[in-house]
Amino acid sequence: MNRVAIVTGGTRGIGRAICDQLTADGFTVVANYAGNDEAARHCEETSGIKCYKWDVGDHAATMDGCARVAEEVGPIDIVVNNAGITRDGTLHKMSFDDWNDVMRINLGGCFNMSKACFPGMRERKWGRIVNIGSINGQAGQYGQVNYAAAKSGIHGFTKALAQEGARFGVTVNAIAPGYIDTDMVAAVPENVLEKIVAGIPVGRLGQAHEIARGVSFLCSEDAGFVTGSTMSINGGQHMY
């Protein structure tokens, strides 16, 4: 059976690696993105993956976007909630907009995408939702009260929705990546990054394809008995 998967934030970094992996697994994959048209064009040209533009933090836009994907590509069987942003700063300096934007996109995007796709999965008696959390949602991180709160919320969201989907053949799981070699991590000052790597037992940053392989398993038929779980892929940095 040809199943349709959508990956939010799917044109770059971890999201792009997930798209490529799920395509290799035989799924029909589409990528959602919010603003980088150049990256979306490159994704389409190099992979053939169709890219759809909308802000997952916008409820109406997400409902409309998922409906369009279902009409043009097919019913959505797999959702990977990967889209996320950072607006780092200590609470003393953090504005409400910095807080609200991260919560709206990182956590609100999970709600919006699930709200759009979960009913169809229930009806068809099969579905996979994989939410990308973070090591910093498990352990916390200085200067990231917004990001840590949103990612921690994703882990709780995952456990609650898993209980709703289980009897309908819909699994809901999360992956909590550690520090992965992406553009977001590359923006960290070199001296800070050196300290981060020094705290990772395996002695290196993770690679995007390593996260993608975890997603691949959770989306497979073999993972039908796995739901409500969080898979930590962090090089041993935080053993939760």
JSON list of C-alpha atoms in Angstrom, two decimals:
[
{"chain": "A", "resi": 1, "resn": "MET", "atom": "CA", "xyz": [0.00, 0.00, 0.00]},
{"chain": "A", "resi": 2, "resn": "ASN", "atom": "CA", "xyz": [1.33, 3.43, -0.95]},
{"chain": "A", "resi": 3, "resn": "ARG", "atom": "CA", "xyz": [1.23, 5.61, 2.16]},
{"chain": "A", "resi": 4, "resn": "VAL", "atom": "CA", "xyz": [1.64, 9.37, 2.20]},
{"chain": "A", "resi": 5, "resn": "ALA", "atom": "CA", "xyz": [3.99, 11.01, 4.71]},
{"chain": "A", "resi": 6, "resn": "ILE", "atom": "CA", "xyz": [4.35, 14.71, 5.45]},
{"chain": "A", "resi": 7, "resn": "VAL", "atom": "CA", "xyz": [7.38, 16.16, 7.20]},
{"chain": "A", "resi": 8, "resn": "THR", "atom": "CA", "xyz": [7.12, 19.67, 8.59]},
{"chain": "A", "resi": 9, "resn": "GLY", "atom": "CA", "xyz": [10.23, 21.78, 8.28]},
{"chain": "A", "resi": 10, "resn": "GLY", "atom": "CA", "xyz": [11.19, 19.18, 5.71]},
{"chain": "A", "resi": 11, "resn": "THR", "atom": "CA", "xyz": [13.37, 21.06, 3.25]},
{"chain": "A", "resi": 12, "resn": "ARG", "atom": "CA", "xyz": [16.55, 21.44, 5.34]},
{"chain": "A", "resi": 13, "resn": "GLY", "atom": "CA", "xyz": [18.60, 19.79, 8.06]},
{"chain": "A", "resi": 14, "resn": "ILE", "atom": "CA", "xyz": [16.99, 17.01, 10.04]},
{"chain": "A", "resi": 15, "resn": "GLY", "atom": "CA", "xyz": [13.70, 17.44, 8.17]},
{"chain": "A", "resi": 16, "resn": "ARG", "atom": "CA", "xyz": [15.34, 16.95, 4.78]},
{"chain": "A", "resi": 17, "resn": "ALA", "atom": "CA", "xyz": [17.16, 13.85, 6.02]},
{"chain": "A", "resi": 18, "resn": "ILE", "atom": "CA", "xyz": [13.84, 12.45, 7.25]},
{"chain": "A", "resi": 19, "resn": "CYS", "atom": "CA", "xyz": [12.22, 13.15, 3.89]},
{"chain": "A", "resi": 20, "resn": "ASP", "atom": "CA", "xyz": [15.01, 11.36, 2.05]},
{"chain": "A", "resi": 21, "resn": "GLN", "atom": "CA", "xyz": [14.86, 8.36, 4.40]},
{"chain": "A", "resi": 22, "resn": "LEU", "atom": "CA", "xyz": [11.09, 7.96, 4.20]},
{"chain": "A", "resi": 23, "resn": "THR", "atom": "CA", "xyz": [11.29, 8.23, 0.41]},
{"chain": "A", "resi": 24, "resn": "ALA", "atom": "CA", "xyz": [13.88, 5.43, 0.41]},
{"chain": "A", "resi": 25, "resn": "ASP", "atom": "CA", "xyz": [11.49, 3.43, 2.62]},
{"chain": "A", "resi": 26, "resn": "GLY", "atom": "CA", "xyz": [8.91, 3.56, -0.17]},
{"chain": "A", "resi": 27, "resn": "PHE", "atom": "CA", "xyz": [6.52, 6.22, 1.15]},
{"chain": "A", "resi": 28, "resn": "THR", "atom": "CA", "xyz": [5.19, 9.08, -0.92]},
{"chain": "A", "resi": 29, "resn": "VAL", "atom": "CA", "xyz": [6.70, 12.05, 0.90]},
{"chain": "A", "resi": 30, "resn": "VAL", "atom": "CA", "xyz": [5.81, 15.71, 0.88]},
{"chain": "A", "resi": 31, "resn": "ALA", "atom": "CA", "xyz": [7.63, 18.45, 2.77]},
{"chain": "A", "resi": 32, "resn": "ASN", "atom": "CA", "xyz": [6.12, 21.44, 4.51]},
{"chain": "A", "resi": 33, "resn": "TYR", "atom": "CA", "xyz": [8.12, 24.62, 4.96]},
{"chain": "A", "resi": 34, "resn": "ALA", "atom": "CA", "xyz": [7.45, 28.14, 6.22]},
{"chain": "A", "resi": 35, "resn": "GLY", "atom": "CA", "xyz": [9.65, 30.63, 4.43]},
{"chain": "A", "resi": 36, "resn": "ASN", "atom": "CA", "xyz": [12.83, 29.54, 2.67]},
{"chain": "A", "resi": 37, "resn": "ASP", "atom": "CA", "xyz": [11.73, 29.29, -0.96]},
{"chain": "A", "resi": 38, "resn": "GLU", "atom": "CA", "xyz": [15.26, 28.68, -2.19]},
{"chain": "A", "resi": 39, "resn": "ALA", "atom": "CA", "xyz": [15.69, 25.63, 0.05]},
{"chain": "A", "resi": 40, "resn": "ALA", "atom": "CA", "xyz": [12.28, 24.34, -1.07]},
{"chain": "A", "resi": 41, "resn": "ARG", "atom": "CA", "xyz": [13.22, 24.69, -4.73]},
{"chain": "A", "resi": 42, "resn": "HIS", "atom": "CA", "xyz": [16.49, 22.87, -4.11]},
{"chain": "A", "resi": 43, "resn": "CYS", "atom": "CA", "xyz": [14.64, 20.10, -2.28]},
{"chain": "A", "resi": 44, "resn": "GLU", "atom": "CA", "xyz": [12.18, 19.62, -5.13]},
{"chain": "A", "resi": 45, "resn": "GLU", "atom": "CA", "xyz": [14.88, 19.74, -7.81]},
{"chain": "A", "resi": 46, "resn": "THR", "atom": "CA", "xyz": [17.23, 17.30, -6.11]},
{"chain": "A", "resi": 47, "resn": "SER", "atom": "CA", "xyz": [14.74, 14.84, -4.64]},
{"chain": "A", "resi": 48, "resn": "GLY", "atom": "CA", "xyz": [11.46, 15.19, -6.51]},
{"chain": "A", "resi": 49, "resn": "ILE", "atom": "CA", "xyz": [9.73, 15.70, -3.17]},
{"chain": "A", "resi": 50, "resn": "LYS", "atom": "CA", "xyz": [6.82, 18.11, -3.47]},
{"chain": "A", "resi": 51, "resn": "CYS", "atom": "CA", "xyz": [7.01, 21.05, -1.09]},
{"chain": "A", "resi": 52, "resn": "TYR", "atom": "CA", "xyz": [4.05, 22.92, 0.39]},
{"chain": "A", "resi": 53, "resn": "LYS", "atom": "CA", "xyz": [4.40, 26.30, 2.06]},
{"chain": "A", "resi": 54, "resn": "TRP", "atom": "CA", "xyz": [2.50, 27.29, 5.18]},
{"chain": "A", "resi": 55, "resn": "ASP", "atom": "CA", "xyz": [3.13, 28.24, 8.80]},
{"chain": "A", "resi": 56, "resn": "VAL", "atom": "CA", "xyz": [2.32, 25.24, 11.01]},
{"chain": "A", "resi": 57, "resn": "GLY", "atom": "CA", "xyz": [1.70, 27.64, 13.88]},
{"chain": "A", "resi": 58, "resn": "ASP", "atom": "CA", "xyz": [-1.29, 29.01, 11.97]},
{"chain": "A", "resi": 59, "resn": "HIS", "atom": "CA", "xyz": [-4.23, 26.71, 12.67]},
{"chain": "A", "resi": 60, "resn": "ALA", "atom": "CA", "xyz": [-6.38, 27.67, 9.67]},
{"chain": "A", "resi": 61, "resn": "ALA", "atom": "CA", "xyz": [-3.41, 27.57, 7.27]},
{"chain": "A", "resi": 62, "resn": "THR", "atom": "CA", "xyz": [-2.47, 24.11, 8.54]},
{"chain": "A", "resi": 63, "resn": "MET", "atom": "CA", "xyz": [-5.97, 22.74, 8.16]},
{"chain": "A", "resi": 64, "resn": "ASP", "atom": "CA", "xyz": [-6.15, 24.13, 4.62]},
{"chain": "A", "resi": 65, "resn": "GLY", "atom": "CA", "xyz": [-2.64, 22.95, 3.75]},
{"chain": "A", "resi": 66, "resn": "CYS", "atom": "CA", "xyz": [-3.22, 19.39, 4.89]},
{"chain": "A", "resi": 67, "resn": "ALA", "atom": "CA", "xyz": [-6.53, 19.29, 3.03]},
{"chain": "A", "resi": 68, "resn": "ARG", "atom": "CA", "xyz": [-4.71, 20.39, -0.11]},
{"chain": "A", "resi": 69, "resn": "VAL", "atom": "CA", "xyz": [-2.06, 17.69, 0.30]},
{"chain": "A", "resi": 70, "resn": "ALA", "atom": "CA", "xyz": [-4.77, 15.06, 0.81]},
{"chain": "A", "resi": 71, "resn": "GLU", "atom": "CA", "xyz": [-6.55, 16.22, -2.33]},
{"chain": "A", "resi": 72, "resn": "GLU", "atom": "CA", "xyz": [-3.46, 16.48, -4.54]},
{"chain": "A", "resi": 73, "resn": "VAL", "atom": "CA", "xyz": [-1.31, 13.62, -3.23]},
{"chain": "A", "resi": 74, "resn": "GLY", "atom": "CA", "xyz": [-3.52, 11.38, -1.10]},
{"chain": "A", "resi": 75, "resn": "PRO", "atom": "CA", "xyz": [-4.72, 10.87, 2.47]},
{"chain": "A", "resi": 76, "resn": "ILE", "atom": "CA", "xyz": [-1.97, 11.60, 4.97]},
{"chain": "A", "resi": 77, "resn": "ASP", "atom": "CA", "xyz": [-0.95, 8.45, 6.86]},
{"chain": "A", "resi": 78, "resn": "ILE", "atom": "CA", "xyz": [2.26, 9.66, 8.48]},
{"chain": "A", "resi": 79, "resn": "VAL", "atom": "CA", "xyz": [3.02, 13.01, 10.12]},
{"chain": "A", "resi": 80, "resn": "VAL", "atom": "CA", "xyz": [6.49, 13.96, 11.29]},
{"chain": "A", "resi": 81, "resn": "ASN", "atom": "CA", "xyz": [6.29, 17.13, 13.35]},
{"chain": "A", "resi": 82, "resn": "ASN", "atom": "CA", "xyz": [9.80, 18.45, 12.88]},
{"chain": "A", "resi": 83, "resn": "ALA", "atom": "CA", "xyz": [9.29, 22.19, 12.33]},
{"chain": "A", "resi": 84, "resn": "GLY", "atom": "CA", "xyz": [10.78, 24.37, 15.03]},
{"chain": "A", "resi": 85, "resn": "ILE", "atom": "CA", "xyz": [12.47, 27.67, 15.76]},
{"chain": "A", "resi": 86, "resn": "THR", "atom": "CA", "xyz": [14.62, 29.14, 18.52]},
{"chain": "A", "resi": 87, "resn": "ARG", "atom": "CA", "xyz": [14.40, 32.57, 20.13]},
{"chain": "A", "resi": 88, "resn": "ASP", "atom": "CA", "xyz": [17.00, 32.12, 22.85]},
{"chain": "A", "resi": 89, "resn": "GLY", "atom": "CA", "xyz": [17.55, 34.39, 25.82]},
{"chain": "A", "resi": 90, "resn": "THR", "atom": "CA", "xyz": [17.31, 34.39, 29.57]},
{"chain": "A", "resi": 91, "resn": "LEU", "atom": "CA", "xyz": [13.85, 35.00, 31.03]},
{"chain": "A", "resi": 92, "resn": "HIS", "atom": "CA", "xyz": [15.03, 38.42, 32.21]},
{"chain": "A", "resi": 93, "resn": "LYS", "atom": "CA", "xyz": [15.59, 39.49, 28.60]},
{"chain": "A", "resi": 94, "resn": "MET", "atom": "CA", "xyz": [13.01, 37.35, 26.80]},
{"chain": "A", "resi": 95, "resn": "SER", "atom": "CA", "xyz": [10.09, 39.21, 25.25]},
{"chain": "A", "resi": 96, "resn": "PHE", "atom": "CA", "xyz": [6.58, 37.81, 25.13]},
{"chain": "A", "resi": 97, "resn": "ASP", "atom": "CA", "xyz": [6.92, 37.55, 21.35]},
{"chain": "A", "resi": 98, "resn": "ASP", "atom": "CA", "xyz": [10.06, 35.41, 21.80]},
{"chain": "A", "resi": 99, "resn": "TRP", "atom": "CA", "xyz": [8.08, 33.13, 24.12]},
{"chain": "A", "resi": 100, "resn": "ASN", "atom": "CA", "xyz": [4.91, 33.10, 22.04]},
{"chain": "A", "resi": 101, "resn": "ASP", "atom": "CA", "xyz": [6.54, 32.49, 18.66]},
{"chain": "A", "resi": 102, "resn": "VAL", "atom": "CA", "xyz": [8.38, 29.40, 19.92]},
{"chain": "A", "resi": 103, "resn": "MET", "atom": "CA", "xyz": [5.32, 27.99, 21.67]},
{"chain": "A", "resi": 104, "resn": "ARG", "atom": "CA", "xyz": [3.07, 28.74, 18.71]},
{"chain": "A", "resi": 105, "resn": "ILE", "atom": "CA", "xyz": [5.28, 27.03, 16.14]},
{"chain": "A", "resi": 106, "resn": "ASN", "atom": "CA", "xyz": [7.12, 24.30, 18.06]},
{"chain": "A", "resi": 107, "resn": "LEU", "atom": "CA", "xyz": [4.24, 23.07, 20.22]},
{"chain": "A", "resi": 108, "resn": "GLY", "atom": "CA", "xyz": [1.25, 24.60, 18.48]},
{"chain": "A", "resi": 109, "resn": "GLY", "atom": "CA", "xyz": [2.44, 23.13, 15.20]},
{"chain": "A", "resi": 110, "resn": "CYS", "atom": "CA", "xyz": [2.21, 19.63, 16.68]},
{"chain": "A", "resi": 111, "resn": "PHE", "atom": "CA", "xyz": [-1.38, 20.29, 17.73]},
{"chain": "A", "resi": 112, "resn": "ASN", "atom": "CA", "xyz": [-2.37, 21.83, 14.40]},
{"chain": "A", "resi": 113, "resn": "MET", "atom": "CA", "xyz": [-0.86, 19.08, 12.26]},
{"chain": "A", "resi": 114, "resn": "SER", "atom": "CA", "xyz": [-2.29, 16.34, 14.45]},
{"chain": "A", "resi": 115, "resn": "LYS", "atom": "CA", "xyz": [-5.70, 18.00, 14.51]},
{"chain": "A", "resi": 116, "resn": "ALA", "atom": "CA", "xyz": [-5.69, 18.06, 10.72]},
{"chain": "A", "resi": 117, "resn": "CYS", "atom": "CA", "xyz": [-4.53, 14.48, 10.15]},
{"chain": "A", "resi": 118, "resn": "PHE", "atom": "CA", "xyz": [-5.46, 12.37, 13.19]},
{"chain": "A", "resi": 119, "resn": "PRO", "atom": "CA", "xyz": [-9.19, 12.00, 12.32]},
{"chain": "A", "resi": 120, "resn": "GLY", "atom": "CA", "xyz": [-8.39, 10.44, 8.94]},
{"chain": "A", "resi": 121, "resn": "MET", "atom": "CA", "xyz": [-5.89, 8.07, 10.50]},
{"chain": "A", "resi": 122, "resn": "ARG", "atom": "CA", "xyz": [-8.47, 6.95, 13.04]},
{"chain": "A", "resi": 123, "resn": "GLU", "atom": "CA", "xyz": [-11.01, 6.37, 10.33]},
{"chain": "A", "resi": 124, "resn": "ARG", "atom": "CA", "xyz": [-8.58, 4.32, 8.20]},
{"chain": "A", "resi": 125, "resn": "LYS", "atom": "CA", "xyz": [-7.36, 2.42, 11.30]},
{"chain": "A", "resi": 126, "resn": "TRP", "atom": "CA", "xyz": [-3.69, 3.15, 10.64]},
{"chain": "A", "resi": 127, "resn": "GLY", "atom": "CA", "xyz": [-1.38, 6.06, 11.24]},
{"chain": "A", "resi": 128, "resn": "ARG", "atom": "CA", "xyz": [2.00, 7.19, 12.48]},
{"chain": "A", "resi": 129, "resn": "ILE", "atom": "CA", "xyz": [2.73, 10.48, 14.21]},
{"chain": "A", "resi": 130, "resn": "VAL", "atom": "CA", "xyz": [6.34, 11.18, 15.14]},
{"chain": "A", "resi": 131, "resn": "ASN", "atom": "CA", "xyz": [7.09, 14.36, 17.07]},
{"chain": "A", "resi": 132, "resn": "ILE", "atom": "CA", "xyz": [10.62, 15.73, 17.18]},
{"chain": "A", "resi": 133, "resn": "GLY", "atom": "CA", "xyz": [11.34, 16.85, 20.72]},
{"chain": "A", "resi": 134, "resn": "SER", "atom": "CA", "xyz": [14.76, 17.67, 22.12]},
{"chain": "A", "resi": 135, "resn": "ILE", "atom": "CA", "xyz": [17.30, 16.77, 24.76]},
{"chain": "A", "resi": 136, "resn": "ASN", "atom": "CA", "xyz": [16.67, 20.29, 26.07]},
{"chain": "A", "resi": 137, "resn": "GLY", "atom": "CA", "xyz": [13.02, 19.43, 26.58]},
{"chain": "A", "resi": 138, "resn": "GLN", "atom": "CA", "xyz": [14.18, 16.59, 28.83]},
{"chain": "A", "resi": 139, "resn": "ALA", "atom": "CA", "xyz": [17.06, 18.21, 30.68]},
{"chain": "A", "resi": 140, "resn": "GLY", "atom": "CA", "xyz": [16.38, 21.93, 30.30]},
{"chain": "A", "resi": 141, "resn": "GLN", "atom": "CA", "xyz": [18.90, 24.45, 29.02]},
{"chain": "A", "resi": 142, "resn": "TYR", "atom": "CA", "xyz": [20.06, 27.84, 30.25]},
{"chain": "A", "resi": 143, "resn": "GLY", "atom": "CA", "xyz": [18.61, 30.63, 28.13]},
{"chain": "A", "resi": 144, "resn": "GLN", "atom": "CA", "xyz": [15.91, 28.45, 26.56]},
{"chain": "A", "resi": 145, "resn": "VAL", "atom": "CA", "xyz": [12.88, 28.56, 28.84]},
{"chain": "A", "resi": 146, "resn": "ASN", "atom": "CA", "xyz": [10.65, 28.95, 25.76]},
{"chain": "A", "resi": 147, "resn": "TYR", "atom": "CA", "xyz": [12.27, 26.20, 23.69]},
{"chain": "A", "resi": 148, "resn": "ALA", "atom": "CA", "xyz": [12.63, 23.79, 26.62]},
{"chain": "A", "resi": 149, "resn": "ALA", "atom": "CA", "xyz": [9.00, 24.35, 27.63]},
{"chain": "A", "resi": 150, "resn": "ALA", "atom": "CA", "xyz": [7.74, 23.76, 24.09]},
{"chain": "A", "resi": 151, "resn": "LYS", "atom": "CA", "xyz": [9.82, 20.62, 23.59]},
{"chain": "A", "resi": 152, "resn": "SER", "atom": "CA", "xyz": [8.88, 19.28, 27.01]},
{"chain": "A", "resi": 153, "resn": "GLY", "atom": "CA", "xyz": [5.26, 19.91, 26.06]},
{"chain": "A", "resi": 154, "resn": "ILE", "atom": "CA", "xyz": [5.78, 17.84, 22.92]},
{"chain": "A", "resi": 155, "resn": "HIS", "atom": "CA", "xyz": [6.81, 14.86, 25.03]},
{"chain": "A", "resi": 156, "resn": "GLY", "atom": "CA", "xyz": [3.67, 15.15, 27.16]},
{"chain": "A", "resi": 157, "resn": "PHE", "atom": "CA", "xyz": [1.50, 15.72, 24.08]},
{"chain": "A", "resi": 158, "resn": "THR", "atom": "CA", "xyz": [2.94, 12.52, 22.60]},
{"chain": "A", "resi": 159, "resn": "LYS", "atom": "CA", "xyz": [2.03, 10.38, 25.60]},
{"chain": "A", "resi": 160, "resn": "ALA", "atom": "CA", "xyz": [-1.50, 11.74, 25.82]},
{"chain": "A", "resi": 161, "resn": "LEU", "atom": "CA", "xyz": [-2.33, 11.44, 22.12]},
{"chain": "A", "resi": 162, "resn": "ALA", "atom": "CA", "xyz": [-0.83, 7.94, 22.01]},
{"chain": "A", "resi": 163, "resn": "GLN", "atom": "CA", "xyz": [-3.55, 6.82, 24.42]},
{"chain": "A", "resi": 164, "resn": "GLU", "atom": "CA", "xyz": [-6.24, 8.22, 22.12]},
{"chain": "A", "resi": 165, "resn": "GLY", "atom": "CA", "xyz": [-4.84, 6.59, 19.00]},
{"chain": "A", "resi": 166, "resn": "ALA", "atom": "CA", "xyz": [-3.82, 3.16, 20.25]},
{"chain": "A", "resi": 167, "resn": "ARG", "atom": "CA", "xyz": [-7.07, 1.28, 19.67]},
{"chain": "A", "resi": 168, "resn": "PHE", "atom": "CA", "xyz": [-7.37, 2.75, 16.19]},
{"chain": "A", "resi": 169, "resn": "GLY", "atom": "CA", "xyz": [-3.97, 1.54, 14.98]},
{"chain": "A", "resi": 170, "resn": "VAL", "atom": "CA", "xyz": [-2.47, 5.02, 15.25]},
{"chain": "A", "resi": 171, "resn": "THR", "atom": "CA", "xyz": [0.87, 5.21, 17.05]},
{"chain": "A", "resi": 172, "resn": "VAL", "atom": "CA", "xyz": [2.28, 8.45, 18.43]},
{"chain": "A", "resi": 173, "resn": "ASN", "atom": "CA", "xyz": [5.92, 8.64, 19.43]},
{"chain": "A", "resi": 174, "resn": "ALA", "atom": "CA", "xyz": [8.65, 11.20, 19.91]},
{"chain": "A", "resi": 175, "resn": "ILE", "atom": "CA", "xyz": [12.34, 11.42, 19.21]},
{"chain": "A", "resi": 176, "resn": "ALA", "atom": "CA", "xyz": [14.52, 13.62, 21.42]},
{"chain": "A", "resi": 177, "resn": "PRO", "atom": "CA", "xyz": [17.65, 14.49, 19.46]},
{"chain": "A", "resi": 178, "resn": "GLY", "atom": "CA", "xyz": [20.78, 15.70, 21.16]},
{"chain": "A", "resi": 179, "resn": "TYR", "atom": "CA", "xyz": [23.09, 18.13, 19.43]},
{"chain": "A", "resi": 180, "resn": "ILE", "atom": "CA", "xyz": [23.00, 17.40, 15.70]},
{"chain": "A", "resi": 181, "resn": "ASP", "atom": "CA", "xyz": [25.35, 18.80, 13.05]},
{"chain": "A", "resi": 182, "resn": "THR", "atom": "CA", "xyz": [22.85, 21.17, 11.39]},
{"chain": "A", "resi": 183, "resn": "ASP", "atom": "CA", "xyz": [22.77, 24.87, 10.48]},
{"chain": "A", "resi": 184, "resn": "MET", "atom": "CA", "xyz": [21.07, 25.62, 13.81]},
{"chain": "A", "resi": 185, "resn": "VAL", "atom": "CA", "xyz": [23.92, 24.07, 15.80]},
{"chain": "A", "resi": 186, "resn": "ALA", "atom": "CA", "xyz": [26.53, 25.53, 13.46]},
{"chain": "A", "resi": 187, "resn": "ALA", "atom": "CA", "xyz": [25.34, 28.98, 14.55]},
{"chain": "A", "resi": 188, "resn": "VAL", "atom": "CA", "xyz": [26.50, 28.28, 18.12]},
{"chain": "A", "resi": 189, "resn": "PRO", "atom": "CA", "xyz": [29.78, 30.11, 18.92]},
{"chain": "A", "resi": 190, "resn": "GLU", "atom": "CA", "xyz": [32.78, 27.81, 18.42]},
{"chain": "A", "resi": 191, "resn": "ASN", "atom": "CA", "xyz": [33.97, 28.01, 22.02]},
{"chain": "A", "resi": 192, "resn": "VAL", "atom": "CA", "xyz": [30.48, 27.08, 23.27]},
{"chain": "A", "resi": 193, "resn": "LEU", "atom": "CA", "xyz": [30.18, 24.25, 20.77]},
{"chain": "A", "resi": 194, "resn": "GLU", "atom": "CA", "xyz": [33.50, 22.80, 21.92]},
{"chain": "A", "resi": 195, "resn": "LYS", "atom": "CA", "xyz": [32.16, 22.62, 25.48]},
{"chain": "A", "resi": 196, "resn": "ILE", "atom": "CA", "xyz": [28.97, 20.97, 24.25]},
{"chain": "A", "resi": 197, "resn": "VAL", "atom": "CA", "xyz": [30.87, 18.28, 22.33]},
{"chain": "A", "resi": 198, "resn": "ALA", "atom": "CA", "xyz": [33.11, 17.70, 25.35]},
{"chain": "A", "resi": 199, "resn": "GLY", "atom": "CA", "xyz": [29.99, 16.77, 27.30]},
{"chain": "A", "resi": 200, "resn": "ILE", "atom": "CA", "xyz": [28.81, 14.15, 24.80]},
{"chain": "A", "resi": 201, "resn": "PRO", "atom": "CA", "xyz": [30.13, 10.70, 25.79]},
{"chain": "A", "resi": 202, "resn": "VAL", "atom": "CA", "xyz": [30.53, 9.51, 22.17]},
{"chain": "A", "resi": 203, "resn": "GLY", "atom": "CA", "xyz": [32.65, 12.61, 21.52]},
{"chain": "A", "resi": 204, "resn": "ARG", "atom": "CA", "xyz": [30.92, 14.09, 18.50]},
{"chain": "A", "resi": 205, "resn": "LEU", "atom": "CA", "xyz": [27.79, 15.77, 17.21]},
{"chain": "A", "resi": 206, "resn": "GLY", "atom": "CA", "xyz": [25.04, 13.58, 15.84]},
{"chain": "A", "resi": 207, "resn": "GLN", "atom": "CA", "xyz": [24.20, 13.43, 12.14]},
{"chain": "A", "resi": 208, "resn": "ALA", "atom": "CA", "xyz": [20.80, 14.18, 10.67]},
{"chain": "A", "resi": 209, "resn": "HIS", "atom": "CA", "xyz": [20.58, 10.75, 9.05]},
{"chain": "A", "resi": 210, "resn": "GLU", "atom": "CA", "xyz": [20.83, 9.16, 12.50]},
{"chain": "A", "resi": 211, "resn": "ILE", "atom": "CA", "xyz": [17.64, 10.92, 13.54]},
{"chain": "A", "resi": 212, "resn": "ALA", "atom": "CA", "xyz": [16.03, 9.97, 10.24]},
{"chain": "A", "resi": 213, "resn": "ARG", "atom": "CA", "xyz": [16.73, 6.28, 10.86]},
{"chain": "A", "resi": 214, "resn": "GLY", "atom": "CA", "xyz": [14.90, 6.50, 14.17]},
{"chain": "A", "resi": 215, "resn": "VAL", "atom": "CA", "xyz": [11.92, 8.10, 12.45]},
{"chain": "A", "resi": 216, "resn": "SER", "atom": "CA", "xyz": [12.05, 5.38, 9.81]},
{"chain": "A", "resi": 217, "resn": "PHE", "atom": "CA", "xyz": [11.63, 2.66, 12.41]},
{"chain": "A", "resi": 218, "resn": "LEU", "atom": "CA", "xyz": [8.77, 4.43, 14.22]},
{"chain": "A", "resi": 219, "resn": "CYS", "atom": "CA", "xyz": [6.92, 4.85, 10.90]},
{"chain": "A", "resi": 220, "resn": "SER", "atom": "CA", "xyz": [7.30, 1.21, 9.91]},
{"chain": "A", "resi": 221, "resn": "GLU", "atom": "CA", "xyz": [4.89, -1.68, 10.25]},
{"chain": "A", "resi": 222, "resn": "ASP", "atom": "CA", "xyz": [7.36, -3.26, 12.68]},
{"chain": "A", "resi": 223, "resn": "ALA", "atom": "CA", "xyz": [6.76, -0.42, 15.16]},
{"chain": "A", "resi": 224, "resn": "GLY", "atom": "CA", "xyz": [3.06, -1.12, 15.62]},
{"chain": "A", "resi": 225, "resn": "PHE", "atom": "CA", "xyz": [3.57, -2.08, 19.28]},
{"chain": "A", "resi": 226, "resn": "VAL", "atom": "CA", "xyz": [5.57, 1.07, 20.05]},
{"chain": "A", "resi": 227, "resn": "THR", "atom": "CA", "xyz": [3.47, 4.04, 21.11]},
{"chain": "A", "resi": 228, "resn": "GLY", "atom": "CA", "xyz": [3.73, 6.82, 23.66]},
{"chain": "A", "resi": 229, "resn": "SER", "atom": "CA", "xyz": [7.51, 6.42, 23.73]},
{"chain": "A", "resi": 230, "resn": "THR", "atom": "CA", "xyz": [10.36, 8.89, 23.46]},
{"chain": "A", "resi": 231, "resn": "MET", "atom": "CA", "xyz": [13.48, 7.69, 21.69]},
{"chain": "A", "resi": 232, "resn": "SER", "atom": "CA", "xyz": [16.55, 9.60, 22.88]},
{"chain": "A", "resi": 233, "resn": "ILE", "atom": "CA", "xyz": [19.26, 9.93, 20.23]},
{"chain": "A", "resi": 234, "resn": "ASN", "atom": "CA", "xyz": [21.89, 12.05, 21.91]},
{"chain": "A", "resi": 235, "resn": "GLY", "atom": "CA", "xyz": [25.20, 10.20, 22.09]},
{"chain": "A", "resi": 236, "resn": "GLY", "atom": "CA", "xyz": [24.71, 9.46, 25.77]},
{"chain": "A", "resi": 237, "resn": "GLN", "atom": "CA", "xyz": [24.63, 13.12, 26.77]},
{"chain": "A", "resi": 238, "resn": "HIS", "atom": "CA", "xyz": [21.43, 12.74, 28.75]},
{"chain": "A", "resi": 239, "resn": "MET", "atom": "CA", "xyz": [20.24, 9.30, 29.87]},
{"chain": "A", "resi": 240, "resn": "TYR", "atom": "CA", "xyz": [16.59, 9.86, 30.65]}
]
